[in-house]
Short mmCIF file of C-alpha atoms in Angstrom, two decimals:
data_model
loop_
_atom_site.label_atom_id
_atom_site.label_comp_id
_atom_site.label_asym_id
_atom_site.label_seq_id
_atom_site.Cartn_x
_atom_site.Cartn_y
_atom_site.Cartn_z
CA MET A 1 0.16 0.03 0.02
CA ASN A 2 2.79 2.10 0.71
CA GLU A 3 3.18 3.07 -3.01
CA GLN A 4 -0.18 4.93 -3.49
CA THR A 5 -0.32 6.63 -0.04
CA SER A 6 1.64 7.08 2.83
CA THR A 7 -0.02 8.78 5.55
CA TYR A 8 -3.57 8.95 6.79
CA ASP A 9 -3.88 12.80 5.91
CA GLU A 10 -3.41 12.08 2.27
CA VAL A 11 -6.05 9.30 2.49
CA VAL A 12 -8.45 12.32 3.89
CA ARG A 13 -7.31 14.57 1.49
CA GLY A 14 -7.99 12.29 -1.41
CA ARG A 15 -10.82 9.99 -2.03
CA ARG A 16 -12.61 10.06 1.54
CA SER A 17 -14.81 12.54 0.45
CA ILE A 18 -16.71 9.79 -1.65
CA ARG A 19 -18.68 8.64 1.49
CA GLY A 20 -21.49 5.96 1.84
CA TYR A 21 -22.68 7.84 5.23
CA LEU A 22 -24.83 11.22 5.08
CA ASP A 23 -22.74 14.06 7.09
CA LYS A 24 -25.87 13.72 9.67
CA PRO A 25 -25.17 12.56 13.46
CA VAL A 26 -26.96 9.71 14.95
CA PRO A 27 -28.86 10.58 18.01
CA ARG A 28 -27.35 8.78 21.55
CA GLU A 29 -31.00 8.15 22.27
CA LEU A 30 -31.18 6.47 19.30
CA ILE A 31 -28.73 4.16 19.54
CA GLU A 32 -29.93 3.24 23.02
CA GLU A 33 -33.14 2.15 21.89
CA ILE A 34 -31.44 0.02 19.15
CA LEU A 35 -29.25 -1.55 21.52
CA GLY A 36 -31.94 -2.70 23.83
CA LEU A 37 -34.02 -4.16 21.05
CA ALA A 38 -31.00 -6.62 20.01
CA MET A 39 -30.33 -7.21 23.43
CA ARG A 40 -33.34 -9.15 23.76
CA SER A 41 -31.07 -11.62 21.12
CA PRO A 42 -31.39 -15.26 22.42
CA THR A 43 -28.13 -16.07 24.54
CA SER A 44 -26.89 -19.65 25.73
CA MET A 45 -28.44 -19.75 29.11
CA ASN A 46 -28.71 -16.38 29.62
CA THR A 47 -25.21 -15.64 30.07
CA GLN A 48 -25.40 -12.25 28.02
CA PRO A 49 -21.46 -12.05 27.54
CA TRP A 50 -21.37 -8.90 25.03
CA HIS A 51 -20.49 -5.81 25.72
CA PHE A 52 -20.36 -2.12 22.91
CA HIS A 53 -18.42 0.31 23.21
CA VAL A 54 -19.95 2.87 20.93
CA ILE A 55 -17.71 5.65 19.59
CA THR A 56 -18.13 8.90 17.76
CA GLY A 57 -16.51 12.26 17.21
CA GLU A 58 -12.75 12.81 18.01
CA PRO A 59 -12.06 9.39 19.65
CA LEU A 60 -13.53 7.77 16.77
CA ASP A 61 -11.38 9.81 14.39
CA ARG A 62 -8.24 8.69 16.63
CA ILE A 63 -9.06 5.10 15.97
CA ARG A 64 -9.53 5.33 12.02
CA LYS A 65 -6.15 7.27 12.11
CA GLY A 66 -4.32 4.94 14.16
CA ASN A 67 -5.75 2.13 12.15
CA THR A 68 -5.37 3.36 8.96
CA GLU A 69 -1.32 4.62 9.93
CA ASN A 70 -0.63 0.99 10.92
CA ILE A 71 -1.73 -0.73 7.95
CA LEU A 72 0.21 1.87 5.60
CA ALA A 73 3.31 1.41 7.66
CA GLY A 74 2.80 -2.42 7.38
CA VAL A 75 1.97 -3.30 11.11
CA PRO A 76 1.04 -6.76 11.31
CA ASP A 77 -2.66 -7.73 12.10
CA SER A 78 -3.29 -7.93 15.84
CA ARG A 79 -7.18 -8.70 16.08
CA GLU A 80 -7.96 -10.70 19.21
CA PHE A 81 -10.85 -12.99 17.93
CA ARG A 82 -9.65 -16.11 16.00
CA ARG A 83 -9.22 -15.46 12.43
CA GLY A 84 -8.94 -18.83 10.84
CA GLU A 85 -7.15 -19.89 7.74
CA PRO A 86 -7.56 -17.72 4.43
CA PHE A 87 -10.49 -18.66 2.42
CA ALA A 88 -10.26 -21.35 -0.45
CA GLY A 89 -12.44 -22.80 -2.72
CA VAL A 90 -16.29 -21.82 -3.08
CA HIS A 91 -15.74 -19.46 0.24
CA ARG A 92 -13.30 -17.81 -1.77
CA GLU A 93 -14.83 -17.42 -4.97
CA ARG A 94 -17.89 -16.13 -3.26
CA GLN A 95 -15.51 -13.30 -1.91
CA ILE A 96 -14.45 -12.41 -5.02
CA GLU A 97 -17.83 -12.44 -6.56
CA VAL A 98 -18.94 -9.69 -3.84
CA ALA A 99 -15.86 -7.91 -4.51
CA LYS A 100 -16.29 -7.77 -8.13
CA GLN A 101 -20.11 -6.28 -7.84
CA LEU A 102 -19.09 -3.60 -5.60
CA PHE A 103 -16.11 -2.58 -7.48
CA GLY A 104 -18.54 -2.61 -10.27
CA ALA A 105 -20.97 -0.43 -8.80
CA MET A 106 -18.03 2.20 -7.69
CA GLY A 107 -16.49 2.10 -11.23
CA ILE A 108 -13.00 0.85 -9.71
CA GLU A 109 -11.51 -0.85 -12.59
CA ARG A 110 -9.10 -3.59 -12.12
CA ASP A 111 -5.69 -1.83 -12.77
CA ASP A 112 -7.13 1.48 -10.55
CA LYS A 113 -4.49 0.39 -7.62
CA GLU A 114 -5.46 3.97 -5.81
CA GLY A 115 -9.32 3.21 -6.13
CA ARG A 116 -8.74 -0.54 -4.72
CA GLN A 117 -6.71 0.39 -2.08
CA ASP A 118 -9.02 3.30 -0.79
CA TRP A 119 -11.74 0.54 -0.81
CA VAL A 120 -9.50 -1.13 1.48
CA LEU A 121 -8.80 1.55 3.96
CA ARG A 122 -12.68 2.19 3.95
CA GLY A 123 -12.72 -0.55 6.47
CA PHE A 124 -9.98 0.78 8.52
CA ARG A 125 -11.61 4.13 8.67
CA GLN A 126 -15.09 2.35 10.00
CA PHE A 127 -16.54 3.14 6.54
CA ASP A 128 -16.38 6.85 7.26
CA ALA A 129 -19.36 6.42 9.25
CA PRO A 130 -20.61 9.21 12.22
CA VAL A 131 -20.80 6.07 15.02
CA CYS A 132 -18.74 2.71 15.37
CA ALA A 133 -19.86 0.05 17.53
CA ILE A 134 -17.24 -2.38 19.18
CA VAL A 135 -18.50 -5.58 20.00
CA ALA A 136 -16.73 -7.32 22.95
CA TYR A 137 -17.49 -10.19 25.32
CA ASP A 138 -15.95 -11.55 28.55
CA ARG A 139 -12.49 -13.13 28.71
CA GLU A 140 -13.36 -15.56 31.08
CA LEU A 141 -15.71 -16.97 28.54
CA SER A 142 -13.11 -17.06 25.63
CA GLY A 143 -13.45 -20.76 25.39
CA SER A 144 -17.08 -21.21 24.68
CA ASP A 145 -18.17 -21.63 21.41
CA ASP A 146 -21.69 -20.65 22.72
CA THR A 147 -19.65 -16.99 23.38
CA ALA A 148 -19.10 -16.41 19.68
CA PHE A 149 -22.46 -17.82 18.81
CA ASP A 150 -24.54 -15.25 21.12
CA CYS A 151 -22.21 -12.19 19.80
CA GLY A 152 -23.05 -13.29 16.52
CA ALA A 153 -26.87 -13.32 17.32
CA VAL A 154 -26.78 -10.07 19.10
CA THR A 155 -24.92 -8.27 16.26
CA THR A 156 -27.27 -9.54 13.98
CA ALA A 157 -30.02 -8.22 15.83
CA LEU A 158 -28.32 -4.81 16.19
CA VAL A 159 -28.17 -4.57 12.50
CA ASN A 160 -31.75 -5.19 12.03
CA ALA A 161 -33.02 -3.09 14.84
CA ALA A 162 -30.72 -0.26 13.37
CA TRP A 163 -32.11 -0.72 9.75
CA SER A 164 -35.71 -1.03 11.15
CA ARG A 165 -34.88 2.71 12.13
CA GLY A 166 -33.26 3.68 8.96
CA LEU A 167 -29.74 3.20 9.75
CA GLY A 168 -27.33 1.37 7.47
CA CYS A 169 -24.48 -0.67 9.28
CA VAL A 170 -21.61 -2.82 8.06
CA ILE A 171 -20.23 -5.35 10.52
CA ASN A 172 -16.52 -5.65 9.96
CA SER A 173 -13.37 -6.79 11.14
CA GLN A 174 -10.76 -4.47 9.54
CA GLY A 175 -11.85 -2.04 12.18
CA ILE A 176 -10.45 -4.04 14.65
CA MET A 177 -7.15 -5.31 12.99
CA GLN A 178 -5.26 -3.15 15.04
CA SER A 179 -6.70 -3.97 18.22
CA PRO A 180 -4.43 -1.91 20.37
CA VAL A 181 -5.61 1.17 18.85
CA VAL A 182 -8.80 0.34 19.17
CA ARG A 183 -8.60 -0.81 22.87
CA GLU A 184 -6.79 2.49 24.08
CA HIS A 185 -9.08 5.06 22.09
CA ALA A 186 -12.09 3.34 23.07
CA ASN A 187 -11.09 3.11 26.73
CA ILE A 188 -11.51 -1.28 26.06
CA PRO A 189 -10.63 -3.17 29.65
CA ASP A 190 -8.54 -5.62 29.94
CA ASP A 191 -11.00 -8.45 30.61
CA GLN A 192 -12.73 -8.46 27.51
CA VAL A 193 -12.01 -9.69 23.98
CA ILE A 194 -12.71 -7.24 21.25
CA MET A 195 -14.35 -9.39 18.41
CA LYS A 196 -15.79 -7.24 15.58
CA ALA A 197 -16.90 -3.75 14.36
CA VAL A 198 -20.13 -2.64 13.21
CA ALA A 199 -19.95 0.81 11.42
CA MET A 200 -23.25 2.87 11.71
CA GLY A 201 -24.87 5.56 9.94
CA TRP A 202 -27.33 7.29 7.54
CA PRO A 203 -26.86 5.58 4.48
CA ASP A 204 -26.46 7.95 1.43
CA PRO A 205 -28.73 6.88 -1.35
CA ASP A 206 -26.57 8.23 -3.93
CA PHE A 207 -23.54 6.33 -2.77
CA PRO A 208 -23.51 3.40 -5.79
CA ALA A 209 -22.16 0.61 -3.60
CA ASN A 210 -25.21 1.07 -1.22
CA ALA A 211 -27.47 -0.43 -3.57
CA VAL A 212 -25.28 -3.67 -4.29
CA TYR A 213 -27.04 -6.76 -2.96
CA SER A 214 -24.66 -9.55 -2.54
CA ASN A 215 -25.75 -12.89 -4.02
CA ARG A 216 -27.02 -15.85 -2.04
CA LYS A 217 -26.87 -19.48 -2.33
CA PRO A 218 -30.17 -21.04 -3.61
CA LEU A 219 -32.06 -22.64 -0.81
CA GLU A 220 -32.09 -26.15 -2.60
CA GLU A 221 -27.93 -25.94 -2.01
CA THR A 222 -28.57 -24.79 1.47
CA VAL A 223 -31.61 -26.41 3.20
CA ARG A 224 -32.54 -30.17 4.09
CA PHE A 225 -35.78 -31.21 4.74
CA VAL A 226 -36.46 -34.09 6.51
CA GLY A 227 -39.43 -35.94 7.62
CA PHE A 228 -41.85 -33.66 5.86
CA GLU A 229 -44.32 -35.08 3.00
CA ASP A 230 -43.47 -34.46 -0.46
#
């Protein structure tokens, strides 16, 4: 990435003006309402392992800057939630497919290195959204698969509740890849594990990527019905 841009300020002065969110604040009261709905999500034996750190303004800008500067400097990924192996086979094909959809909508050609770099950096900037919710869970439950399932469920509920109130969301891992940056500026305690970031804001209807709907596997490839009559 250093071939294209070398500082956060260059990124801000460059393509960041092309935003996916309206320049409109999100009221704290609305976020509290959305989180209240989301936290009715099912949870294993009512453990409720989740925590939300909701960030805006200057602290969020410091996270954007720290994330971007680290990735441009080649600082290794330090995310805390288990990542697994890189995608391969059909899962990699689906990843490439949605990237092609997004690049096509945004008019980013295959040889447009600057445009492709900017698209990647959006994730580290929390997609330039006015609000970011960091999802974390209690470290003492790290060995439980139920904990990850519960956090995934409450995050999905958060996104659905936000959409029902007109807000757009992006669940992403890039925003928490540089976890020391996020932990410092969001003041996340050490007894919590940082899992995901959710960018939140009022979606810009004129932003081309906001009109993209990713393809889904057909039902017949996904679902088996057992014991039903034909």
